[in-house]
Amino acid sequence: MLARRAFRRAAPFTRRDASRLIVASTILVAVLAAVLAIDILPSRLSLFPSHFTADVGELAPDDVISPRTIEFTSEIETEAAREAARAGVPPQYGYTPERGQLSA
């Protein structure tokens, strides 16, 4: 059987509904402002510091973990490895005057 009315009329928007809307909007704006304020604060004032700051020569109070791995070529270690490789190779050519006379 079909209903007699296809659509029901919406309840009228009352003063009570308006006050609820205003209170909910105010709470939402306050919460969003608080979240953004915490995110904008400098790390020293923030509740959850995102990075570590220290002065030169000062010991770190906690372990510092890098957010990513980077690779670089150390000139000092590269030169030390080259010197070790040079020292590890035996002489291949021994020049003496007698050998020079034989090849001439």
PDB file of C-alpha atoms in Angstrom, residues 2-103:
ATOM      1  CA  LEU A   2       1.249   3.452  -0.832  1.00  0.00           C
ATOM      2  CA  ALA A   3       1.758   6.061   1.802  1.00  0.00           C
ATOM      3  CA  ARG A   4      -0.625   8.950   1.738  1.00  0.00           C
ATOM      4  CA  ARG A   5       2.149  11.514   1.951  1.00  0.00           C
ATOM      5  CA  ALA A   6       5.255  11.080  -0.129  1.00  0.00           C
ATOM      6  CA  PHE A   7       7.318  13.616   1.823  1.00  0.00           C
ATOM      7  CA  ARG A   8       7.085  14.738   5.398  1.00  0.00           C
ATOM      8  CA  ARG A   9       7.602  18.343   6.218  1.00  0.00           C
ATOM      9  CA  ALA A  10      10.814  19.098   8.057  1.00  0.00           C
ATOM     10  CA  ALA A  11      10.513  20.296  11.603  1.00  0.00           C
ATOM     11  CA  PRO A  12      10.823  24.066  11.872  1.00  0.00           C
ATOM     12  CA  PHE A  13      14.220  25.509  12.819  1.00  0.00           C
ATOM     13  CA  THR A  14      13.749  26.733  16.367  1.00  0.00           C
ATOM     14  CA  ARG A  15      15.681  29.029  18.652  1.00  0.00           C
ATOM     15  CA  ARG A  16      16.940  25.935  20.524  1.00  0.00           C
ATOM     16  CA  ASP A  17      18.356  24.513  17.273  1.00  0.00           C
ATOM     17  CA  ALA A  18      20.085  27.815  16.555  1.00  0.00           C
ATOM     18  CA  SER A  19      21.720  27.893  19.986  1.00  0.00           C
ATOM     19  CA  ARG A  20      22.930  24.287  19.561  1.00  0.00           C
ATOM     20  CA  LEU A  21      24.402  25.175  16.182  1.00  0.00           C
ATOM     21  CA  ILE A  22      26.226  28.190  17.615  1.00  0.00           C
ATOM     22  CA  VAL A  23      27.626  26.206  20.572  1.00  0.00           C
ATOM     23  CA  ALA A  24      28.776  23.328  18.340  1.00  0.00           C
ATOM     24  CA  SER A  25      30.388  25.738  15.865  1.00  0.00           C
ATOM     25  CA  THR A  26      32.201  27.572  18.664  1.00  0.00           C
ATOM     26  CA  ILE A  27      33.544  24.312  20.105  1.00  0.00           C
ATOM     27  CA  LEU A  28      34.686  23.148  16.667  1.00  0.00           C
ATOM     28  CA  VAL A  29      36.502  26.422  15.972  1.00  0.00           C
ATOM     29  CA  ALA A  30      38.161  26.350  19.415  1.00  0.00           C
ATOM     30  CA  VAL A  31      39.387  22.768  18.966  1.00  0.00           C
ATOM     31  CA  LEU A  32      40.762  23.483  15.489  1.00  0.00           C
ATOM     32  CA  ALA A  33      42.493  26.633  16.730  1.00  0.00           C
ATOM     33  CA  ALA A  34      44.093  24.678  19.590  1.00  0.00           C
ATOM     34  CA  VAL A  35      45.353  21.954  17.250  1.00  0.00           C
ATOM     35  CA  LEU A  36      46.840  24.485  14.848  1.00  0.00           C
ATOM     36  CA  ALA A  37      48.373  26.498  17.692  1.00  0.00           C
ATOM     37  CA  ILE A  38      50.156  23.410  19.044  1.00  0.00           C
ATOM     38  CA  ASP A  39      51.486  22.677  15.569  1.00  0.00           C
ATOM     39  CA  ILE A  40      52.742  26.244  15.057  1.00  0.00           C
ATOM     40  CA  LEU A  41      54.446  26.668  18.447  1.00  0.00           C
ATOM     41  CA  PRO A  42      58.261  26.499  18.461  1.00  0.00           C
ATOM     42  CA  SER A  43      59.687  23.175  19.579  1.00  0.00           C
ATOM     43  CA  ARG A  44      60.839  24.535  22.949  1.00  0.00           C
ATOM     44  CA  LEU A  45      57.280  25.545  23.844  1.00  0.00           C
ATOM     45  CA  SER A  46      55.510  22.649  22.156  1.00  0.00           C
ATOM     46  CA  LEU A  47      54.067  19.725  24.094  1.00  0.00           C
ATOM     47  CA  PHE A  48      55.454  17.292  21.520  1.00  0.00           C
ATOM     48  CA  PRO A  49      58.811  18.584  20.230  1.00  0.00           C
ATOM     49  CA  SER A  50      59.433  17.449  16.676  1.00  0.00           C
ATOM     50  CA  HIS A  51      63.140  18.163  16.517  1.00  0.00           C
ATOM     51  CA  PHE A  52      66.112  18.594  18.790  1.00  0.00           C
ATOM     52  CA  THR A  53      68.056  21.806  19.284  1.00  0.00           C
ATOM     53  CA  ALA A  54      71.424  22.078  20.980  1.00  0.00           C
ATOM     54  CA  ASP A  55      74.367  24.433  21.008  1.00  0.00           C
ATOM     55  CA  VAL A  56      77.835  23.562  19.725  1.00  0.00           C
ATOM     56  CA  GLY A  57      79.772  21.571  22.314  1.00  0.00           C
ATOM     57  CA  GLU A  58      76.670  20.715  24.330  1.00  0.00           C
ATOM     58  CA  LEU A  59      75.884  17.060  25.073  1.00  0.00           C
ATOM     59  CA  ALA A  60      72.606  15.691  23.767  1.00  0.00           C
ATOM     60  CA  PRO A  61      70.186  14.780  26.578  1.00  0.00           C
ATOM     61  CA  ASP A  62      68.652  11.942  24.497  1.00  0.00           C
ATOM     62  CA  ASP A  63      69.664   9.633  21.680  1.00  0.00           C
ATOM     63  CA  VAL A  64      69.456  11.319  18.298  1.00  0.00           C
ATOM     64  CA  ILE A  65      68.044   9.168  15.499  1.00  0.00           C
ATOM     65  CA  SER A  66      68.316  10.349  11.923  1.00  0.00           C
ATOM     66  CA  PRO A  67      65.042  10.434   9.970  1.00  0.00           C
ATOM     67  CA  ARG A  68      66.764   9.063   6.856  1.00  0.00           C
ATOM     68  CA  THR A  69      69.960   7.307   5.807  1.00  0.00           C
ATOM     69  CA  ILE A  70      72.474   9.215   3.727  1.00  0.00           C
ATOM     70  CA  GLU A  71      75.734   8.080   2.147  1.00  0.00           C
ATOM     71  CA  PHE A  72      78.792  10.192   1.452  1.00  0.00           C
ATOM     72  CA  THR A  73      82.385   9.590   0.354  1.00  0.00           C
ATOM     73  CA  SER A  74      84.939  10.265   3.057  1.00  0.00           C
ATOM     74  CA  GLU A  75      88.085  11.732   1.495  1.00  0.00           C
ATOM     75  CA  ILE A  76      90.201  10.701   4.498  1.00  0.00           C
ATOM     76  CA  GLU A  77      89.075   7.060   4.463  1.00  0.00           C
ATOM     77  CA  THR A  78      89.332   6.903   0.664  1.00  0.00           C
ATOM     78  CA  GLU A  79      92.925   8.136   0.744  1.00  0.00           C
ATOM     79  CA  ALA A  80      93.782   5.676   3.549  1.00  0.00           C
ATOM     80  CA  ALA A  81      92.326   2.813   1.485  1.00  0.00           C
ATOM     81  CA  ARG A  82      94.367   3.923  -1.564  1.00  0.00           C
ATOM     82  CA  GLU A  83      97.565   4.002   0.498  1.00  0.00           C
ATOM     83  CA  ALA A  84      96.822   0.522   1.872  1.00  0.00           C
ATOM     84  CA  ALA A  85      96.218  -0.768  -1.667  1.00  0.00           C
ATOM     85  CA  ARG A  86      99.494   0.802  -2.880  1.00  0.00           C
ATOM     86  CA  ALA A  87     101.417  -0.739  -0.005  1.00  0.00           C
ATOM     87  CA  GLY A  88      99.848  -4.159  -0.607  1.00  0.00           C
ATOM     88  CA  VAL A  89     100.997  -4.472  -4.239  1.00  0.00           C
ATOM     89  CA  PRO A  90     104.485  -6.013  -4.686  1.00  0.00           C
ATOM     90  CA  PRO A  91     106.869  -4.284  -7.111  1.00  0.00           C
ATOM     91  CA  GLN A  92     106.265  -5.504 -10.670  1.00  0.00           C
ATOM     92  CA  TYR A  93     109.302  -4.072 -12.379  1.00  0.00           C
ATOM     93  CA  GLY A  94     112.769  -4.307 -10.906  1.00  0.00           C
ATOM     94  CA  TYR A  95     115.195  -2.209 -12.941  1.00  0.00           C
ATOM     95  CA  THR A  96     118.876  -2.955 -12.620  1.00  0.00           C
ATOM     96  CA  PRO A  97     121.713  -1.881 -14.941  1.00  0.00           C
ATOM     97  CA  GLU A  98     122.324  -5.509 -15.956  1.00  0.00           C
ATOM     98  CA  ARG A  99     118.734  -5.915 -17.138  1.00  0.00           C
ATOM     99  CA  GLY A 100     119.021  -2.626 -18.997  1.00  0.00           C
ATOM    100  CA  GLN A 101     122.071  -3.921 -20.873  1.00  0.00           C
ATOM    101  CA  LEU A 102     120.255  -7.145 -21.752  1.00  0.00           C
ATOM    102  CA  SER A 103     117.305  -5.308 -23.289  1.00  0.00           C
TER     103      SER A 103
END
